[in-house]
mmCIF file of C-alpha atoms in Angstrom:
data_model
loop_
_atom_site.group_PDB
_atom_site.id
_atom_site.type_symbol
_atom_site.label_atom_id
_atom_site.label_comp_id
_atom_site.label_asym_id
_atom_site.label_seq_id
_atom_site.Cartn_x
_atom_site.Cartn_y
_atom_site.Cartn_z
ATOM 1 C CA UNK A 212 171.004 154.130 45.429
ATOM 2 C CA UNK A 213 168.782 157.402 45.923
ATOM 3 C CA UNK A 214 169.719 160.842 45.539
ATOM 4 C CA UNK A 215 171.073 161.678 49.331
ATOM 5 C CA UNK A 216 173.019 158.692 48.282
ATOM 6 C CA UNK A 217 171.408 155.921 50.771
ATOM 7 C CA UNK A 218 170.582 152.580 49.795
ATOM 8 C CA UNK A 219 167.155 151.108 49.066
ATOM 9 C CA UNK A 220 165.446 149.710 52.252
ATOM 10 C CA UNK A 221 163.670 146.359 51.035
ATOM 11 C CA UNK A 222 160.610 148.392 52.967
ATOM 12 C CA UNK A 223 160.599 151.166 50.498
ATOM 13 C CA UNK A 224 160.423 148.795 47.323
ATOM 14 C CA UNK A 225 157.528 146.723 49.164
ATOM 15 C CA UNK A 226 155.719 149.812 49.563
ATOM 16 C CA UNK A 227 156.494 150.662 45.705
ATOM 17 C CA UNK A 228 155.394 147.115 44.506
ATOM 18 C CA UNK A 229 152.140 147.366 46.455
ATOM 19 C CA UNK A 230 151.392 151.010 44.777
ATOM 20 C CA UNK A 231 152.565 149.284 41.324
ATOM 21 C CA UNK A 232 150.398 146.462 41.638
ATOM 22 C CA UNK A 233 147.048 147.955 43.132
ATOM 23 C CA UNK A 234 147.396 150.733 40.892
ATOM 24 C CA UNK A 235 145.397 153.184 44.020
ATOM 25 C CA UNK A 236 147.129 153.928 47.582
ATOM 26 C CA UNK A 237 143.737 152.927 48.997
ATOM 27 C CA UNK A 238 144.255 149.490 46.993
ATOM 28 C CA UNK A 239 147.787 148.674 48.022
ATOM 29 C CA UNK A 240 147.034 150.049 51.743
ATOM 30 C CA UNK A 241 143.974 146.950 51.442
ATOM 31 C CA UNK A 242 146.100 144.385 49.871
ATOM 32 C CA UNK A 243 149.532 145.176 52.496
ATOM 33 C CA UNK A 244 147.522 145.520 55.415
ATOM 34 C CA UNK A 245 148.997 148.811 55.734
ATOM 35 C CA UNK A 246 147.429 151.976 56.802
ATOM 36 C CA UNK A 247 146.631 154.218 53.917
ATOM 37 C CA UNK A 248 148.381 157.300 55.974
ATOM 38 C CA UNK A 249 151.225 155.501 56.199
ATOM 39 C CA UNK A 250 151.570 154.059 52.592
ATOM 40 C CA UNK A 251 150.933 157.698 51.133
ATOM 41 C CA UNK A 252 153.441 159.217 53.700
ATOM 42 C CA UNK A 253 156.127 156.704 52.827
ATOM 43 C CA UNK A 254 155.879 156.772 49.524
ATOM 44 C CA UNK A 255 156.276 160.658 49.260
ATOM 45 C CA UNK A 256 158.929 159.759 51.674
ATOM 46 C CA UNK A 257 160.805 157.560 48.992
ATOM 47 C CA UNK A 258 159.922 159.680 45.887
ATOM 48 C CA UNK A 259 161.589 162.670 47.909
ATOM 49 C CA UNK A 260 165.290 160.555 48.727
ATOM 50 C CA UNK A 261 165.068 159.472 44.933
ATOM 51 C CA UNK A 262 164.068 163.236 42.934
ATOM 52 C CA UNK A 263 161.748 162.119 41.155
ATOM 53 C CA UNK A 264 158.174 160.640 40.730
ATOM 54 C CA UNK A 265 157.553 157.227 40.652
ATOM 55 C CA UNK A 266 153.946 157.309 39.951
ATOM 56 C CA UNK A 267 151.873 159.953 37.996
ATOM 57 C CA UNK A 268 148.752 161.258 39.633
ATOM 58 C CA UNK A 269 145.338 161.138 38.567
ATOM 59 C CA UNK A 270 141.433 160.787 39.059
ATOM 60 C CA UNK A 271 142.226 157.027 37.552
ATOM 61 C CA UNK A 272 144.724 156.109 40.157
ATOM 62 C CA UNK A 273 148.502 155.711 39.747
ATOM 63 C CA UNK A 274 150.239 155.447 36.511
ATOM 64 C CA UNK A 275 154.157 154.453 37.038
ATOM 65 C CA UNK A 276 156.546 157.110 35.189
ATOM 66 C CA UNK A 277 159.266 156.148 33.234
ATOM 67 C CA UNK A 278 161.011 155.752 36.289
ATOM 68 C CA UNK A 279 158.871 153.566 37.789
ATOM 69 C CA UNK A 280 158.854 151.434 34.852
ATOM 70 C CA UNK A 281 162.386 151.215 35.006
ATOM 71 C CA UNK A 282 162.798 150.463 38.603
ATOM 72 C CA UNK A 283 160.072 147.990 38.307
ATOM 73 C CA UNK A 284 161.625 144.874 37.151
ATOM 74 C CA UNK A 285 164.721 145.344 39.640
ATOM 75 C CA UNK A 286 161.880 145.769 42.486
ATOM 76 C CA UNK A 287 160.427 142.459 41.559
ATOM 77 C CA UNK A 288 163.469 140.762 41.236
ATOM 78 C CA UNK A 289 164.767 141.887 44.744
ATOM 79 C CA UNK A 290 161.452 140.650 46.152
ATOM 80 C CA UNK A 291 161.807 137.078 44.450
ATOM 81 C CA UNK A 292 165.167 136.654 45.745
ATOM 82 C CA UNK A 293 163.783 137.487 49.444
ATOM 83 C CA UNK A 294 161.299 135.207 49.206
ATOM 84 C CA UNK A 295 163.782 132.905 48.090
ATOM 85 C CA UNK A 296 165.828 133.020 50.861
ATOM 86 C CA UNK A 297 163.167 132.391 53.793
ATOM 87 C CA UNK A 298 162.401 129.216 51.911
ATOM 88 C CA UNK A 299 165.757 128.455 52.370
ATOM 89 C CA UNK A 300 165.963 129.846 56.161
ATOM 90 C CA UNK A 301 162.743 127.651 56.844
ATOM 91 C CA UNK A 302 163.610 124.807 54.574
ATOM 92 C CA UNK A 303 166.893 124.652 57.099
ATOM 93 C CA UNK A 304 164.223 123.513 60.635
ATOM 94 C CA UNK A 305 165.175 120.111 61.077
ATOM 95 C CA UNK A 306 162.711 120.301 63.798
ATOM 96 C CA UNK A 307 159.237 118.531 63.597
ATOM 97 C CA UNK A 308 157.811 121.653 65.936
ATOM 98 C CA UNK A 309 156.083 124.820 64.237
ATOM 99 C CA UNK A 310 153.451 125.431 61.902
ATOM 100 C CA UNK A 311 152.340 124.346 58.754
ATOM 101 C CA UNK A 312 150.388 126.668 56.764
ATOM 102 C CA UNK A 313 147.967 124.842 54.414
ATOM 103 C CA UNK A 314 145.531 126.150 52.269
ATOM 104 C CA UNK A 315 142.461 123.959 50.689
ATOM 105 C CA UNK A 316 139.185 124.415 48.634
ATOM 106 C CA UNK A 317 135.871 124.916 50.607
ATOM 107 C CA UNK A 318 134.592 121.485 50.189
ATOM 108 C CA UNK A 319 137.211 119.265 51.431
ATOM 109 C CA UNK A 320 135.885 120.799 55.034
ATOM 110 C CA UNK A 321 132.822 118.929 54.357
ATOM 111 C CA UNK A 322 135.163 115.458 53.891
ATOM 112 C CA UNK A 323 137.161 112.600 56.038
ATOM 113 C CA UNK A 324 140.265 114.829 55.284
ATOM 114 C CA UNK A 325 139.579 116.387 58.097
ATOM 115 C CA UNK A 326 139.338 113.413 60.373
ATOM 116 C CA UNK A 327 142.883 113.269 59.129
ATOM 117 C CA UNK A 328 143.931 116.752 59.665
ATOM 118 C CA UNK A 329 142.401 115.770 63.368
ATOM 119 C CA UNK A 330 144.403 112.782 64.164
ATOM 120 C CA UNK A 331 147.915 114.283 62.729
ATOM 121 C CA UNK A 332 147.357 116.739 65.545
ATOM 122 C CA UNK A 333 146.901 114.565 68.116
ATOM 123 C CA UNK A 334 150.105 112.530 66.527
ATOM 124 C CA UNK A 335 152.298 115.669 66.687
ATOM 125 C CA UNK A 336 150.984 117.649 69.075
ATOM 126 C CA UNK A 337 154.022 119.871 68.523
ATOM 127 C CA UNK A 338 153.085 120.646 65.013
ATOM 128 C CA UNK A 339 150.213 123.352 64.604
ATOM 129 C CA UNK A 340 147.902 123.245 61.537
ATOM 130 C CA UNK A 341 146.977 127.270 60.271
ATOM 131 C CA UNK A 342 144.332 126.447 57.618
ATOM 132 C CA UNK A 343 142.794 128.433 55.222
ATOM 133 C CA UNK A 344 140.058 127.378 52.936
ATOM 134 C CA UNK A 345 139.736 129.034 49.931
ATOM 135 C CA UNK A 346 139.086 128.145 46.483
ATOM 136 C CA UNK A 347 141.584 130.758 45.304
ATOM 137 C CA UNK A 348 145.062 129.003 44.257
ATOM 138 C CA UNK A 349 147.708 129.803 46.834
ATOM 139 C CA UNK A 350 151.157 131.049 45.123
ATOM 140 C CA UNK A 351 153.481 128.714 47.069
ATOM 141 C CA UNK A 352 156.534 130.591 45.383
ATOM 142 C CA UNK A 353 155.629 133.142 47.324
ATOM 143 C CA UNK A 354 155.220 131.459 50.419
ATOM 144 C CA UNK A 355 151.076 131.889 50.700
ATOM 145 C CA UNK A 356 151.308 128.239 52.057
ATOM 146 C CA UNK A 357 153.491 125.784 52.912
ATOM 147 C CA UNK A 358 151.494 123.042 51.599
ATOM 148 C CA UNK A 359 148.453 123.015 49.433
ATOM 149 C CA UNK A 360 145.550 120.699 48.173
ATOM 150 C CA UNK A 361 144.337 121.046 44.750
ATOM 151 C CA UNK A 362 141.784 119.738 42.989
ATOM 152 C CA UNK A 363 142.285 119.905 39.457
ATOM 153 C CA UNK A 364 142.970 117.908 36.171
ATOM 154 C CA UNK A 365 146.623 118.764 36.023
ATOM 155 C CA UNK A 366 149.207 121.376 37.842
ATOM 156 C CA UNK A 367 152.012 123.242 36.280
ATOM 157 C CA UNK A 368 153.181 125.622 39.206
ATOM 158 C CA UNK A 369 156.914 125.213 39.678
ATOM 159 C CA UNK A 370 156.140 122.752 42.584
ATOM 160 C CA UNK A 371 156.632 119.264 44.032
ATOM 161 C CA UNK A 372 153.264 117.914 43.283
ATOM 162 C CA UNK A 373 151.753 114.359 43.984
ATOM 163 C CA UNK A 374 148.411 113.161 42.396
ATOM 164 C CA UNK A 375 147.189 111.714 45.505
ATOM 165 C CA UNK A 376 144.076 110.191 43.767
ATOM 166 C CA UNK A 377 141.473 110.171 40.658
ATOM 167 C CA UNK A 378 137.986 111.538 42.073
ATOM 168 C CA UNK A 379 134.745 110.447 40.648
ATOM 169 C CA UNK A 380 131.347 112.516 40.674
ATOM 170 C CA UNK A 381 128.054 111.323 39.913
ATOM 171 C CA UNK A 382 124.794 113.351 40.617
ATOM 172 C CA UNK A 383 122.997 113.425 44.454
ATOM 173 C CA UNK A 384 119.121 113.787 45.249
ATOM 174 C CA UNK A 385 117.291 113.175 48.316
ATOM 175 C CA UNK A 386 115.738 109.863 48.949
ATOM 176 C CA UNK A 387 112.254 110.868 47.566
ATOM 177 C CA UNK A 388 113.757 112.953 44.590
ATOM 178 C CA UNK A 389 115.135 109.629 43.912
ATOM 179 C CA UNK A 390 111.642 108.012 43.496
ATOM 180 C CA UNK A 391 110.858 110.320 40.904
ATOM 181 C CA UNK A 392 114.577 109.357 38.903
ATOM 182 C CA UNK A 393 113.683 106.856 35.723
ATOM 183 C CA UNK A 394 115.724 104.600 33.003
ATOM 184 C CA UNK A 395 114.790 107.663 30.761
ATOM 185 C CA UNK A 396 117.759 109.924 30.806
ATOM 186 C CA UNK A 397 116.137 112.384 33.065
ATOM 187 C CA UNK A 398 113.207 113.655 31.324
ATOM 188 C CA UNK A 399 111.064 115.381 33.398
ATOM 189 C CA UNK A 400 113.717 115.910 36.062
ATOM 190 C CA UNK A 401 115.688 119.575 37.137
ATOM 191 C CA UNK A 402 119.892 119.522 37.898
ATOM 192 C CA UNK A 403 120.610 122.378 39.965
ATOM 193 C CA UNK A 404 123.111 124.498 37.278
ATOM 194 C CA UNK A 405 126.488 126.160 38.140
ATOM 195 C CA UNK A 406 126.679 129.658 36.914
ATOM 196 C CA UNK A 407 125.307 129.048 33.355
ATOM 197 C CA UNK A 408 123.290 131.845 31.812
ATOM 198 C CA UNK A 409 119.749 131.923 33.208
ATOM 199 C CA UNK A 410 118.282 131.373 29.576
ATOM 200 C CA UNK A 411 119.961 128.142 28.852
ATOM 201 C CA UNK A 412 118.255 125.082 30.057
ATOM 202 C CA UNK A 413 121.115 122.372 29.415
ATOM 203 C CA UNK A 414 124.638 122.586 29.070
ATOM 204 C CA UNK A 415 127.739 120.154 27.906
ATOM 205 C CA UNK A 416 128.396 118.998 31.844
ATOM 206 C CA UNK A 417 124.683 117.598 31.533
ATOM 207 C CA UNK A 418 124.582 116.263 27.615
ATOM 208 C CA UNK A 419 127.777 114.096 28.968
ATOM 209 C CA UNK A 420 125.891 112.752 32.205
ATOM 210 C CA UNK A 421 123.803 109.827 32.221
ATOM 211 C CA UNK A 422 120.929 112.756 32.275
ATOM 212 C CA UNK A 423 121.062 114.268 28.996
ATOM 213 C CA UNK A 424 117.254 114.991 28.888
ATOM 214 C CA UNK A 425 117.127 116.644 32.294
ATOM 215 C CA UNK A 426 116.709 120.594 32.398
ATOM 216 C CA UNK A 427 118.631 123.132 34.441
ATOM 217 C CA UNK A 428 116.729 125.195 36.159
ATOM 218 C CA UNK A 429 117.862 126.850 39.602
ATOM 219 C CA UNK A 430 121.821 128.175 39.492
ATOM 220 C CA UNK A 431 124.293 128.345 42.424
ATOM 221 C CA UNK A 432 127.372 129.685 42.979
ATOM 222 C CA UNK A 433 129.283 128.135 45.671
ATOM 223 C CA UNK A 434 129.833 124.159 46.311
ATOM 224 C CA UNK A 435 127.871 124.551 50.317
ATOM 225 C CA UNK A 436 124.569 126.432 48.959
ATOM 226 C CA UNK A 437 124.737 123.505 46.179
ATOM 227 C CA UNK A 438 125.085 120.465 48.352
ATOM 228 C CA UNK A 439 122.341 122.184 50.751
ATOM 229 C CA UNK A 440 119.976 122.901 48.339
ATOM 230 C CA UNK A 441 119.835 119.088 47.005
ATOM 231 C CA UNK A 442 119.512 118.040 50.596
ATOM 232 C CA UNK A 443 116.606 119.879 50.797
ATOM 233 C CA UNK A 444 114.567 118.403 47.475
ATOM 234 C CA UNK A 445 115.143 121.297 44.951
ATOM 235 C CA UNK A 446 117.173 118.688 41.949
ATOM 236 C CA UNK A 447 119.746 116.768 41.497
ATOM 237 C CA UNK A 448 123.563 118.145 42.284
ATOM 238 C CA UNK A 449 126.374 116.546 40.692
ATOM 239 C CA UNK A 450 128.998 116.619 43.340
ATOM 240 C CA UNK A 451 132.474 114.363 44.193
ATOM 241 C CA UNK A 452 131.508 110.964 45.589
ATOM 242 C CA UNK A 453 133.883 111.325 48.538
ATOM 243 C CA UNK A 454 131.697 114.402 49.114
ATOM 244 C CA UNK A 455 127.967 112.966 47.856
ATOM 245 C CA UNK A 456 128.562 109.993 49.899
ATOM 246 C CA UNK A 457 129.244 111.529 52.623
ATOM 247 C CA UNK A 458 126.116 113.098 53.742
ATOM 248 C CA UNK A 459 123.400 112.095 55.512
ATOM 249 C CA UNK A 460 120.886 113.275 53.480
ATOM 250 C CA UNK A 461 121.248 112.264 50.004
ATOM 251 C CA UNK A 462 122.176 109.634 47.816
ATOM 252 C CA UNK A 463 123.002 108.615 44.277
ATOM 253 C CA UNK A 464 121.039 109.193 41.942
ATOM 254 C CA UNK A 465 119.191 106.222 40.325
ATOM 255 C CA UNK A 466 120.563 104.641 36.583
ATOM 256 C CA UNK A 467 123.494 105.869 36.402
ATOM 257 C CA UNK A 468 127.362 105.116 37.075
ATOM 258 C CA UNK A 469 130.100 107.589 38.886
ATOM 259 C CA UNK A 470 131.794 109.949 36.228
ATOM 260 C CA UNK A 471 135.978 110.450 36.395
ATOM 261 C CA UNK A 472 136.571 113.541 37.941
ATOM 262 C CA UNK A 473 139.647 115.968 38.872
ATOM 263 C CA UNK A 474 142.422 114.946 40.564
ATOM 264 C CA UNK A 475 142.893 115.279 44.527
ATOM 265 C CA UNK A 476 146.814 116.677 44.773
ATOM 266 C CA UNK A 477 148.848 117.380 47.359
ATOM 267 C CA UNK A 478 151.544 120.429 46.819
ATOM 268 C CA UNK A 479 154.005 121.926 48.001
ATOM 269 C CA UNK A 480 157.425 124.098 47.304
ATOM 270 C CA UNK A 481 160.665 121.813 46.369
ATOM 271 C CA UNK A 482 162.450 124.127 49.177
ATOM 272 C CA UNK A 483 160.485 122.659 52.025
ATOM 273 C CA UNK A 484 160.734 119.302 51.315
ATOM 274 C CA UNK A 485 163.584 118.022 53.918
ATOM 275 C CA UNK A 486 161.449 120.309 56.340
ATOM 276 C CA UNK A 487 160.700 118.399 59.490
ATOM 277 C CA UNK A 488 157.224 119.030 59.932
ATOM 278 C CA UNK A 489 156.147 119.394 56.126
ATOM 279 C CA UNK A 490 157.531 116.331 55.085
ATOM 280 C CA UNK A 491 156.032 114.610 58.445
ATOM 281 C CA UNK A 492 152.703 116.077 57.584
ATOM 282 C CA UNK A 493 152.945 115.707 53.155
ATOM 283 C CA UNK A 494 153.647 112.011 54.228
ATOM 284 C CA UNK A 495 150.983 111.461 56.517
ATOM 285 C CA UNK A 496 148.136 112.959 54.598
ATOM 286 C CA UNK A 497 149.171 110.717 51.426
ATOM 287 C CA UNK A 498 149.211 107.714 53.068
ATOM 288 C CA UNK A 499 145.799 108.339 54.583
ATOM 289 C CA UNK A 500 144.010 109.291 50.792
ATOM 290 C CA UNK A 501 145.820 106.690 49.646
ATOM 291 C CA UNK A 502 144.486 104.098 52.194
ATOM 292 C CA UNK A 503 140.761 105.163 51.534
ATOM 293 C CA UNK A 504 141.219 105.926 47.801
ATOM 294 C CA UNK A 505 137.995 103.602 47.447
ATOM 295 C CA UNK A 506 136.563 106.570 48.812
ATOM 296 C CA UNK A 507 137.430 108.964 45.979
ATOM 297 C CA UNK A 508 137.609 106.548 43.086
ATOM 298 C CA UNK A 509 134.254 104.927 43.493
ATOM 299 C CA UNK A 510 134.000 101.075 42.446
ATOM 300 C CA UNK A 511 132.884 100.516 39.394
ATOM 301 C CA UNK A 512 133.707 103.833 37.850
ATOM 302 C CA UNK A 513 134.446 103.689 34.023
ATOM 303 C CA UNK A 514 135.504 106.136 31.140
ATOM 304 C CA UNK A 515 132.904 108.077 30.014
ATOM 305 C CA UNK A 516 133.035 109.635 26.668
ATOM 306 C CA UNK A 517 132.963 113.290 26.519
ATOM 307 C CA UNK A 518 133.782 113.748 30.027
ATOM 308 C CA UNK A 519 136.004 116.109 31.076
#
């Protein structure tokens, strides 16, 4: 209740948990979507009903007042419970028409998942996909997906998760890198590293490979410049075999066997499942990584000590 006696509008406190969480009215005007006119305009316009000052001005940002501190668990907790119920309002469509909203890392773009993704549209045509790759974790509590793949070792979110599939990786060179590859645990031959500090020339990942002696010596960081720059002759890039295998230009590496890997899983809220279309789609996409799981656990794969 504010001071001219009106109610809170779920609009004010969305505005207030923005400020609160970006700490700057520029920040929470980037992270709403919201023009930063408007969010500074209706904030005054909400400190002004209460009295008081939710936030304390200065050149550092916003600092909540004692207020705001106060009103800021009751803010959250209003904005989990309206979250809560649209999961419930959309877990409700019996229909298998709509969208799905999935979200996946970058390199399962550059796998047969989406040959999958392909035919379950032409399937149910009625159903549309709205995909976003990212390697960021979507909050599916908070509805940033509907469904989600994950690859990862294990996953705690407060989800309905299935482990579609154990990956294996194993490291990739081009067909005349491989000519220089000998039964001498790499010596004299360069991995491509993964954000390790430029001065260090090995690292655990490559004492645990079947490549110990090999040096590090060019750094990425993202999974496409990686896979691109072994294509192209620079080292060798350890990468998942349902990736490695999958394009044109390289191949395994020489004396060695695939490595266990993360996990491919397949996630999404316990509200959704009797949802028409997510359950259609969850369903699909398992049975289709579980028919080709060949793909992901390579043949011939075994434990390998120190792996992670």
């Amino acid at each position: 209740m504010t001071q001219d006696g009106q109610e809170f509008d779920w609009d004010d406190l969305k505005v207030f948990l923005a400020v609160a969480r970006a700490g700057t009215l520029r920040g929470a005007a980037e992270a709403s979507g919201a023009n930063h006119t408007t969010l500074t305009r209706r904030l005054s316009i909400l400190e002004d009903r209460i009295g008081s000052r939710l936030f304390d001005r200065s050149k550092a940002g916003l600092v909540l007042t004692q207020l705001g501190e106060d009103l800021l668990p009751y803010a959250q907790r209003v904005e989990d419970e309206m979250v809560s119920a649209a999961r419930v309002i959309v877990g409700r469509d019996a229909q298998p028409a709509g969208t799905v909203y999935l979200t996946l890392p970058h390199g399962l773009a550059m796998t047969s998942l989406m040959d999958d993704l392909s035919r379950f549209a032409d399937l149910y045509p009625d159903i549309h996909l709205n995909m976003t790759f990212s390697n960021d974790v979507a909050d599916l509590t908070r509805r940033e997906a509907d469904v989600s793949l994950r690859v990862a070792h294990e996953v705690t979110d407060d989800v309905v998760g299935r482990k579609l599939v154990q990956m294996s990786q194993a490291a990739y060179c081009t067909r005349e890198y491989a000519k220089r590859v000998r039964d001498n645990e790499g010596e004299g031959l360069t991995l491509i590293g993964w954000h390790e500090p430029e001065d260090q020339v090995t690292a655990k990942w490559v004492q645990d490979s079947y490549y110990p002696k090999a040096q590090l010596k060019h750094r990425v960081s993202e999974l496409v410049p990686l896979i691109t720059l072994a294509a192209s002759g620079l080292g060798m890039a350890y990468l998942a075999c349902n990736l490695g295998d999958r394009h044109p230009d390289l191949i395994r590496a020489p004396f060695q066997k695939p490595l266990p890997y993360r996990s491919l899983w397949l996630l999404l809220h316990r509200d959704l499942r009797n949802t028409a279309r997510v359950r259609l789609f969850v369903d699909y996409l398992a049975g289709q990584v579980k028919a080709r799981r060949n793909e992901f656990w390579v043949a011939g794969t075994v434990p390998f000590v120190g792996a992670e």
